[in-house]
Structures are given as structure tokens and as C-alpha cells.
Amino acid sequence: MPAPTPTLCVLGELVVDLLPVPEAGSGPEGTAPQYVARPGGNALNVAVAAGRLGAPVALVARLGTGPLGAALRRHAELAGVDVGGFVDAAEPVSLAVIGLHPDGSPDYGFHVLGAADWQWTDEELARSVPEGTAVLHVGSISSWTRPGADVIAALVDRLAGRALISVDPNIRPPLADGPVGATLGNDRASVTARLDRLVAHADVVKVSAEDLAWLEPDAGDLDDVARRWAARGPALVLLTDGGAPLRIARPGNPVLHRESPRVEVADTVGAGDSLAAGLLSGLLAAGITDRAALEALDDDRLLDLVDDAALVAALNCTRVGADPPTRAEVDAARAAL
């Protein structure tokens, strides 16, 4: 039998995002804003972005009950994502109600108690992860919320050294600690410990300044933080800071800075997910699917891959919600630049 196609496997949650319709104003009673339901969640966004870029990508997720589940599956399928790793779950789909700050950044309210996304069992994951997994991306709520977080960490332990491991903490403070986090069994100490275990086995980490504001409130200079995170185990750390330059850190090397393309921003929902998808798709296309190959990558080639990923994220920001570009749109935008 032929060897399976090297695949990017994305593991995580499926979320329905309720986004406000600004032009709709208030409802008839003057108090009810109007929303549009859009597919979302870190894992779904990353997988869809990678699929639109033409990467062979599989999404492994627990699909909850209710009328919104079919739309989440269809959204992935339309992007060319392999959904053979979906588990039909008895629990409900996660829901995020999103407001927008003046700069376009999102403000989240979550309805996720008892949701499907973090109820993984070892048996479910064992039959869901594709045989051809060359790059595994994990992160966000499902990676630091039990019981599924322990199952995901065990999978990362098993695949470390056999596949390129990518981690994105994607902290959502209301779910990571405080009263709502407590209903999920989360607090600052436990979430940090669960992420520490993943980062120790990671080859690639994408982390945002927002994540760091929660994880390390007194972290200080972001260059120092990037260097410190690279020293924790990853071969590559990509640190984002809104519209500021990206920071690229590798163990023992100077931190590199890269400007992102300037675009007219509609909002930034899904920008980090699109960036991760662009980078991982680029690594997979270049055949960089193990740590040795990643460590051997020279700075010029790495910066080319980061620039491509940054363009993917920038184009996503020109549209409402998580709506990443296709490969043809990225190529056209690059030609225009």
C-alpha cells in the first residue's frame, strides 16, 4: 500500500461565533442587538485556513448536538478539510457571543458549560487522528480544560519526535480562571501547568501578547519573553502583538522582527489562527515535518514562510469574522504588493 499523504492534523474545539451586526442597530425593543452566527473556534479556523491554502489537512474534533453542528461540519468540508476524524458527541456545541472593541479586537462571552469539545477519551483520539499526521496542531480551550486536556497531552507525548508539534495557548481568560473558569475546573495554576506540559514537547509555539498578559503578567520586554519561551523546548516561537511586528525566536539565536502587511481592518477575529495555518501549511509544503528539518531551516527561508503567513492573517482581517483567504487570493495579494 502507498504511504499516507503527509497531513496537517488540527485538534481542538468547534465553536459557533455570534457576531454583532453593527448596521442593524437595536432590535424592536431597543435592547436586543442583532447577531449573525458564524463557524469559529481555534481548531476549525486553523483547519479551514489551511484547507483554503491547499494544504492536506484533517480536523479532529467532537461535534456537539443541536442544529448548528451540521453548519460547522459543512464549513470545514467546503474548505477541503478532511472531517473523517469528527466524533459525534452527545454534548452541546460551544457558543461564543462576540462584541468588538473600537480597534476591531474581539470581546468574548462564552456559553460552554458541559460542551462537547473537552470530553475526549483516549479511545476516541486513537481512532480519530490520521495515520499520515506529519504536523499536529493543538491549543486553545480544549488543550487546557479537563478531562480532554489530559487525553490531548498524552497524544502529544506519544507523537513528539514522530510529528512536528505545534501549540497555541489561545487563552480565553473568562474560561481559564474566575467564576466561569471554576465551573470548568480551571484556574490559573492548573491551566498554566497543562500548557507547560504541551510547550515542553512543542516544536512550534505561536503565542500572543494577549496570552502572555494572562500567563505572565509581569513578563516584561517581549523580546526577552520570546527568548525565554524558545529556551523552554520549542525550536520556533512566533510571538504576535496586534499590529506590531512579529517576533520570531529560536533557541540561541537573536530575536527577529517582521512587519505585517498594512491593510484596512474589518476586525481581527481569526487573525492568529490564520497566521498559524499559513505557517504550518508552508512548513508542510516545504517538507519540514520533523524537528531536525525545522532546526536546519535558515533565517531567509524561515522569514519567507513567516511573511506568507502574515499575509494570510492580514487578508483575514480585511473581512468580518474568521474568513481566511484562498491560496489564489494570497498569491494575487502578494503580486499586488
CSV table of C-alpha atoms in Angstrom, one decimal:
chain,number,residue,atom,x,y,z
A,1,MET,CA,0.0,0.0,0.0
A,2,PRO,CA,1.2,3.5,-0.7
A,3,ALA,CA,2.3,5.6,2.2
A,4,PRO,CA,-0.3,8.0,3.5
A,5,THR,CA,-0.1,11.6,2.4
A,6,PRO,CA,1.7,13.8,5.0
A,7,THR,CA,-1.1,15.7,6.6
A,8,LEU,CA,-1.6,18.7,9.0
A,9,CYS,CA,-3.8,17.4,11.7
A,10,VAL,CA,-5.6,20.1,13.7
A,11,LEU,CA,-7.1,19.0,17.1
A,12,GLY,CA,-9.4,21.2,19.1
A,13,GLU,CA,-12.8,22.8,19.5
A,14,LEU,CA,-15.7,23.7,17.2
A,15,VAL,CA,-17.4,26.9,18.3
A,16,VAL,CA,-20.3,28.9,16.9
A,17,ASP,CA,-19.4,32.6,17.0
A,18,LEU,CA,-22.3,35.1,17.3
A,19,LEU,CA,-21.1,38.3,15.8
A,20,PRO,CA,-22.9,41.6,16.1
A,21,VAL,CA,-24.4,43.3,13.0
A,22,PRO,CA,-23.4,46.9,13.6
A,23,GLU,CA,-25.6,48.4,10.9
A,24,ALA,CA,-28.7,46.7,12.3
A,25,GLY,CA,-28.8,48.8,15.4
A,26,SER,CA,-31.0,47.7,18.3
A,27,GLY,CA,-33.9,45.3,18.0
A,28,PRO,CA,-37.6,46.5,18.1
A,29,GLU,CA,-37.4,46.8,21.9
A,30,GLY,CA,-34.3,48.9,21.7
A,31,THR,CA,-32.3,46.4,23.8
A,32,ALA,CA,-31.7,43.4,21.5
A,33,PRO,CA,-28.7,43.6,19.2
A,34,GLN,CA,-28.7,41.5,16.1
A,35,TYR,CA,-26.1,38.8,15.5
A,36,VAL,CA,-25.0,36.5,12.7
A,37,ALA,CA,-23.9,33.0,13.5
A,38,ARG,CA,-20.5,32.1,12.0
A,39,PRO,CA,-18.4,28.9,12.4
A,40,GLY,CA,-15.4,29.5,14.7
A,41,GLY,CA,-13.0,28.1,17.3
A,42,ASN,CA,-9.3,28.0,17.1
A,43,ALA,CA,-9.1,24.5,15.6
A,44,LEU,CA,-11.8,25.0,13.0
A,45,ASN,CA,-10.4,28.3,11.9
A,46,VAL,CA,-6.9,26.9,11.6
A,47,ALA,CA,-8.1,23.9,9.6
A,48,VAL,CA,-10.3,25.9,7.3
A,49,ALA,CA,-7.5,28.4,6.6
A,50,ALA,CA,-5.1,25.6,5.8
A,51,GLY,CA,-7.6,23.9,3.6
A,52,ARG,CA,-8.2,27.1,1.6
A,53,LEU,CA,-4.5,27.4,1.2
A,54,GLY,CA,-4.5,23.9,-0.4
A,55,ALA,CA,-2.8,22.0,2.4
A,56,PRO,CA,-3.8,18.4,3.1
A,57,VAL,CA,-5.5,19.0,6.4
A,58,ALA,CA,-7.6,16.9,8.8
A,59,LEU,CA,-9.7,18.3,11.6
A,60,VAL,CA,-10.2,16.1,14.7
A,61,ALA,CA,-13.0,17.4,16.8
A,62,ARG,CA,-16.0,16.4,18.9
A,63,LEU,CA,-19.1,17.6,17.0
A,64,GLY,CA,-21.8,18.6,19.5
A,65,THR,CA,-25.6,18.2,19.2
A,66,GLY,CA,-28.1,20.8,18.0
A,67,PRO,CA,-29.0,22.5,14.8
A,68,LEU,CA,-25.6,24.3,14.4
A,69,GLY,CA,-23.5,21.2,14.2
A,70,ALA,CA,-24.2,20.5,10.6
A,71,ALA,CA,-23.1,24.0,9.6
A,72,LEU,CA,-19.8,23.5,11.4
A,73,ARG,CA,-19.2,20.3,9.5
A,74,ARG,CA,-20.1,21.8,6.2
A,75,HIS,CA,-17.9,24.8,6.7
A,76,ALA,CA,-14.9,22.6,7.1
A,77,GLU,CA,-15.9,20.4,4.2
A,78,LEU,CA,-16.2,23.4,1.8
A,79,ALA,CA,-12.6,24.3,2.6
A,80,GLY,CA,-11.4,20.8,1.6
A,81,VAL,CA,-10.8,19.7,5.2
A,82,ASP,CA,-10.9,16.0,6.0
A,83,VAL,CA,-13.6,15.6,8.7
A,84,GLY,CA,-13.2,11.8,9.0
A,85,GLY,CA,-11.9,12.4,12.5
A,86,PHE,CA,-15.1,14.0,13.8
A,87,VAL,CA,-16.7,12.3,16.8
A,88,ASP,CA,-20.5,12.7,17.0
A,89,ALA,CA,-20.9,13.7,20.6
A,90,ALA,CA,-23.9,13.8,22.9
A,91,GLU,CA,-22.9,17.1,24.5
A,92,PRO,CA,-23.9,20.6,23.1
A,93,VAL,CA,-21.9,22.7,20.7
A,94,SER,CA,-19.9,25.6,22.2
A,95,LEU,CA,-21.2,29.1,21.7
A,96,ALA,CA,-19.3,32.4,21.8
A,97,VAL,CA,-21.0,35.8,21.8
A,98,ILE,CA,-18.7,38.4,20.5
A,99,GLY,CA,-18.5,42.1,20.8
A,100,LEU,CA,-16.0,44.3,19.1
A,101,HIS,CA,-13.7,46.9,20.8
A,102,PRO,CA,-13.1,50.2,18.8
A,103,ASP,CA,-9.8,48.8,17.4
A,104,GLY,CA,-11.7,45.7,15.9
A,105,SER,CA,-10.4,43.3,18.6
A,106,PRO,CA,-13.0,40.8,19.9
A,107,ASP,CA,-14.6,40.7,23.3
A,108,TYR,CA,-15.9,37.2,24.1
A,109,GLY,CA,-18.7,35.9,26.2
A,110,PHE,CA,-18.9,32.1,26.3
A,111,HIS,CA,-21.7,29.5,26.8
A,112,VAL,CA,-19.7,26.3,27.1
A,113,LEU,CA,-20.6,24.5,30.3
A,114,GLY,CA,-20.8,20.8,29.6
A,115,ALA,CA,-19.9,21.4,25.9
A,116,ALA,CA,-18.6,18.6,23.6
A,117,ASP,CA,-15.2,20.0,22.9
A,118,TRP,CA,-13.3,18.9,26.1
A,119,GLN,CA,-14.8,15.5,26.7
A,120,TRP,CA,-12.2,13.5,24.8
A,121,THR,CA,-11.4,9.9,25.7
A,122,ASP,CA,-8.2,8.0,24.7
A,123,GLU,CA,-10.2,5.6,22.6
A,124,GLU,CA,-11.8,8.5,20.6
A,125,LEU,CA,-8.5,10.1,19.8
A,126,ALA,CA,-6.8,6.8,18.9
A,127,ARG,CA,-9.3,6.2,16.1
A,128,SER,CA,-9.6,9.8,15.0
A,129,VAL,CA,-6.0,11.0,14.4
A,130,PRO,CA,-5.0,10.3,10.8
A,131,GLU,CA,-2.2,7.8,10.1
A,132,GLY,CA,-0.4,10.3,7.9
A,133,THR,CA,-0.2,13.0,10.5
A,134,ALA,CA,3.1,14.9,9.9
A,135,VAL,CA,2.2,18.1,11.7
A,136,LEU,CA,-0.1,18.2,14.8
A,137,HIS,CA,-1.6,21.5,15.9
A,138,VAL,CA,-3.2,21.7,19.3
A,139,GLY,CA,-4.2,24.5,21.6
A,140,SER,CA,-6.9,26.8,22.9
A,141,ILE,CA,-9.7,25.8,25.4
A,142,SER,CA,-9.7,22.1,24.7
A,143,SER,CA,-6.0,21.8,25.4
A,144,TRP,CA,-6.2,23.2,28.9
A,145,THR,CA,-9.7,22.1,30.0
A,146,ARG,CA,-10.2,18.6,31.6
A,147,PRO,CA,-10.9,15.9,31.0
A,148,GLY,CA,-9.9,16.2,27.4
A,149,ALA,CA,-6.8,18.2,28.2
A,150,ASP,CA,-5.1,15.2,29.7
A,151,VAL,CA,-6.0,13.0,26.7
A,152,ILE,CA,-4.6,15.6,24.3
A,153,ALA,CA,-1.4,15.9,26.4
A,154,ALA,CA,-0.9,12.2,26.3
A,155,LEU,CA,-1.3,12.2,22.5
A,156,VAL,CA,1.3,15.0,22.2
A,157,ASP,CA,3.6,12.9,24.4
A,158,ARG,CA,3.2,9.9,22.1
A,159,LEU,CA,3.7,11.9,18.8
A,160,ALA,CA,6.6,14.1,20.0
A,161,GLY,CA,9.6,13.2,17.8
A,162,ARG,CA,7.4,11.5,15.2
A,163,ALA,CA,5.5,14.5,14.0
A,164,LEU,CA,6.1,18.3,14.2
A,165,ILE,CA,4.1,19.5,17.2
A,166,SER,CA,2.5,23.0,17.1
A,167,VAL,CA,0.9,24.6,20.2
A,168,ASP,CA,-1.1,27.8,20.5
A,169,PRO,CA,-2.2,28.6,24.1
A,170,ASN,CA,-5.0,30.9,22.8
A,171,ILE,CA,-6.0,31.9,26.4
A,172,ARG,CA,-9.6,32.9,27.0
A,173,PRO,CA,-9.4,34.5,30.5
A,174,PRO,CA,-13.1,34.1,31.4
A,175,LEU,CA,-12.7,30.3,30.8
A,176,ALA,CA,-9.2,29.9,32.3
A,177,ASP,CA,-10.0,31.3,35.8
A,178,GLY,CA,-12.5,33.2,37.8
A,179,PRO,CA,-16.1,32.0,38.4
A,180,VAL,CA,-16.8,30.7,34.9
A,181,GLY,CA,-13.4,29.0,34.7
A,182,ALA,CA,-14.1,27.3,38.0
A,183,THR,CA,-17.2,25.7,36.6
A,184,LEU,CA,-14.9,24.0,34.0
A,185,GLY,CA,-12.4,23.0,36.7
A,186,ASN,CA,-9.9,25.7,35.5
A,187,ASP,CA,-7.8,28.1,37.5
A,188,ARG,CA,-4.5,29.9,36.7
A,189,ALA,CA,-2.3,27.3,38.3
A,190,SER,CA,-3.9,24.3,36.6
A,191,VAL,CA,-4.2,25.9,33.1
A,192,THR,CA,-0.5,27.1,33.3
A,193,ALA,CA,0.6,23.6,34.3
A,194,ARG,CA,-1.3,22.0,31.5
A,195,LEU,CA,0.2,24.4,28.9
A,196,ASP,CA,3.7,23.9,30.4
A,197,ARG,CA,3.4,20.2,29.6
A,198,LEU,CA,2.4,20.9,26.0
A,199,VAL,CA,5.1,23.6,25.4
A,200,ALA,CA,7.8,21.2,26.7
A,201,HIS,CA,7.0,18.9,23.8
A,202,ALA,CA,6.3,21.5,21.2
A,203,ASP,CA,8.4,22.2,18.1
A,204,VAL,CA,6.5,25.3,17.2
A,205,VAL,CA,4.6,27.7,19.5
A,206,LYS,CA,2.5,30.6,18.4
A,207,VAL,CA,1.7,32.9,21.4
A,208,SER,CA,0.1,36.3,21.5
A,209,ALA,CA,0.9,39.3,23.7
A,210,GLU,CA,-2.6,38.9,25.0
A,211,ASP,CA,-1.9,35.3,26.0
A,212,LEU,CA,1.2,36.5,27.8
A,213,ALA,CA,-0.6,39.2,29.7
A,214,TRP,CA,-2.5,36.4,31.4
A,215,LEU,CA,0.2,33.7,31.5
A,216,GLU,CA,3.0,36.1,32.7
A,217,PRO,CA,1.5,39.4,33.9
A,218,ASP,CA,5.0,40.7,34.9
A,219,ALA,CA,6.8,39.2,31.8
A,220,GLY,CA,8.4,42.5,30.8
A,221,ASP,CA,10.1,43.0,27.5
A,222,LEU,CA,8.6,40.9,24.7
A,223,ASP,CA,12.0,40.1,23.1
A,224,ASP,CA,13.1,38.7,26.5
A,225,VAL,CA,9.9,36.7,26.7
A,226,ALA,CA,10.3,35.3,23.2
A,227,ARG,CA,13.8,34.2,24.0
A,228,ARG,CA,12.7,32.6,27.3
A,229,TRP,CA,9.9,30.7,25.6
A,230,ALA,CA,12.3,29.4,22.9
A,231,ALA,CA,14.5,28.1,25.7
A,232,ARG,CA,11.7,26.1,27.2
A,233,GLY,CA,11.8,23.5,24.4
A,234,PRO,CA,10.3,24.7,21.2
A,235,ALA,CA,12.5,25.1,18.1
A,236,LEU,CA,10.5,28.1,16.9
A,237,VAL,CA,8.4,30.7,18.8
A,238,LEU,CA,6.2,33.1,16.9
A,239,LEU,CA,5.0,36.0,19.2
A,240,THR,CA,2.3,38.2,17.9
A,241,ASP,CA,1.4,41.7,19.3
A,242,GLY,CA,-1.6,43.1,17.4
A,243,GLY,CA,-0.4,45.3,14.6
A,244,ALA,CA,3.2,45.5,16.0
A,245,PRO,CA,5.9,43.5,14.3
A,246,LEU,CA,6.0,39.7,14.7
A,247,ARG,CA,8.8,38.3,16.9
A,248,ILE,CA,10.5,35.1,15.8
A,249,ALA,CA,12.6,33.3,18.3
A,250,ARG,CA,14.8,30.2,18.1
A,251,PRO,CA,17.0,28.8,20.8
A,252,GLY,CA,20.4,30.5,21.0
A,253,ASN,CA,19.6,33.0,18.2
A,254,PRO,CA,18.7,36.7,18.1
A,255,VAL,CA,15.0,37.5,18.1
A,256,LEU,CA,13.9,38.5,14.6
A,257,HIS,CA,11.2,41.1,13.9
A,258,ARG,CA,8.9,41.1,10.9
A,259,GLU,CA,6.4,43.8,9.9
A,260,SER,CA,2.9,42.6,8.8
A,261,PRO,CA,1.3,44.0,5.7
A,262,ARG,CA,-0.8,47.1,6.3
A,263,VAL,CA,-4.5,46.6,5.4
A,264,GLU,CA,-7.8,48.1,6.2
A,265,VAL,CA,-9.0,46.1,9.2
A,266,ALA,CA,-12.7,45.0,9.5
A,267,ASP,CA,-11.9,43.0,12.6
A,268,THR,CA,-9.2,40.7,13.9
A,269,VAL,CA,-11.3,37.6,14.7
A,270,GLY,CA,-9.3,34.6,13.5
A,271,ALA,CA,-6.2,36.5,12.6
A,272,GLY,CA,-3.9,34.4,14.9
A,273,ASP,CA,-5.5,31.2,13.6
A,274,SER,CA,-4.9,32.3,10.0
A,275,LEU,CA,-1.3,33.1,10.8
A,276,ALA,CA,-0.7,29.7,12.4
A,277,ALA,CA,-2.4,28.0,9.4
A,278,GLY,CA,-0.2,29.9,7.0
A,279,LEU,CA,3.0,29.0,8.8
A,280,LEU,CA,2.1,25.3,9.3
A,281,SER,CA,0.9,24.9,5.7
A,282,GLY,CA,4.2,26.5,4.5
A,283,LEU,CA,6.3,24.2,6.6
A,284,LEU,CA,4.3,21.1,5.4
A,285,ALA,CA,4.6,22.2,1.7
A,286,ALA,CA,8.4,22.6,2.2
A,287,GLY,CA,8.7,19.1,3.7
A,288,ILE,CA,9.6,20.4,7.1
A,289,THR,CA,7.8,17.8,9.2
A,290,ASP,CA,10.4,17.0,11.9
A,291,ARG,CA,12.4,18.9,14.4
A,292,ALA,CA,15.8,18.4,12.6
A,293,ALA,CA,14.4,19.9,9.4
A,294,LEU,CA,13.0,22.8,11.3
A,295,GLU,CA,16.2,23.5,13.1
A,296,ALA,CA,18.1,23.3,9.8
A,297,LEU,CA,15.9,25.9,8.2
A,298,ASP,CA,17.9,29.1,7.5
A,299,ASP,CA,16.6,32.5,8.5
A,300,ASP,CA,15.9,33.7,5.0
A,301,ARG,CA,13.7,30.8,4.2
A,302,LEU,CA,12.0,31.0,7.6
A,303,LEU,CA,11.2,34.7,7.1
A,304,ASP,CA,9.7,33.9,3.7
A,305,LEU,CA,7.4,31.4,5.3
A,306,VAL,CA,6.5,33.9,8.1
A,307,ASP,CA,5.9,36.7,5.6
A,308,ASP,CA,3.5,34.4,3.7
A,309,ALA,CA,1.7,33.5,7.0
A,310,ALA,CA,1.5,37.2,7.9
A,311,LEU,CA,-0.2,38.0,4.6
A,312,VAL,CA,-2.7,35.2,5.2
A,313,ALA,CA,-3.6,36.8,8.6
A,314,ALA,CA,-3.7,40.3,7.1
A,315,LEU,CA,-6.2,39.3,4.4
A,316,ASN,CA,-8.3,37.6,7.0
A,317,CYS,CA,-8.5,40.9,8.9
A,318,THR,CA,-10.0,42.7,5.9
A,319,ARG,CA,-13.2,40.6,6.2
A,320,VAL,CA,-15.7,40.3,9.0
A,321,GLY,CA,-15.1,37.3,11.3
A,322,ALA,CA,-12.8,34.4,10.7
A,323,ASP,CA,-12.8,34.3,6.9
A,324,PRO,CA,-9.3,33.3,5.7
A,325,PRO,CA,-8.2,33.7,2.1
A,326,THR,CA,-7.6,31.1,-0.5
A,327,ARG,CA,-4.2,30.4,-2.0
A,328,ALA,CA,-5.2,32.3,-5.2
A,329,GLU,CA,-6.1,35.3,-3.1
A,330,VAL,CA,-2.8,35.2,-1.2
A,331,ASP,CA,-0.9,34.9,-4.5
A,332,ALA,CA,-2.8,37.8,-6.0
A,333,ALA,CA,-2.2,40.0,-2.9
A,334,ARG,CA,1.5,39.2,-2.9
A,335,ALA,CA,1.7,40.1,-6.6
A,336,ALA,CA,0.0,43.4,-5.9
A,337,LEU,CA,2.5,44.1,-3.1
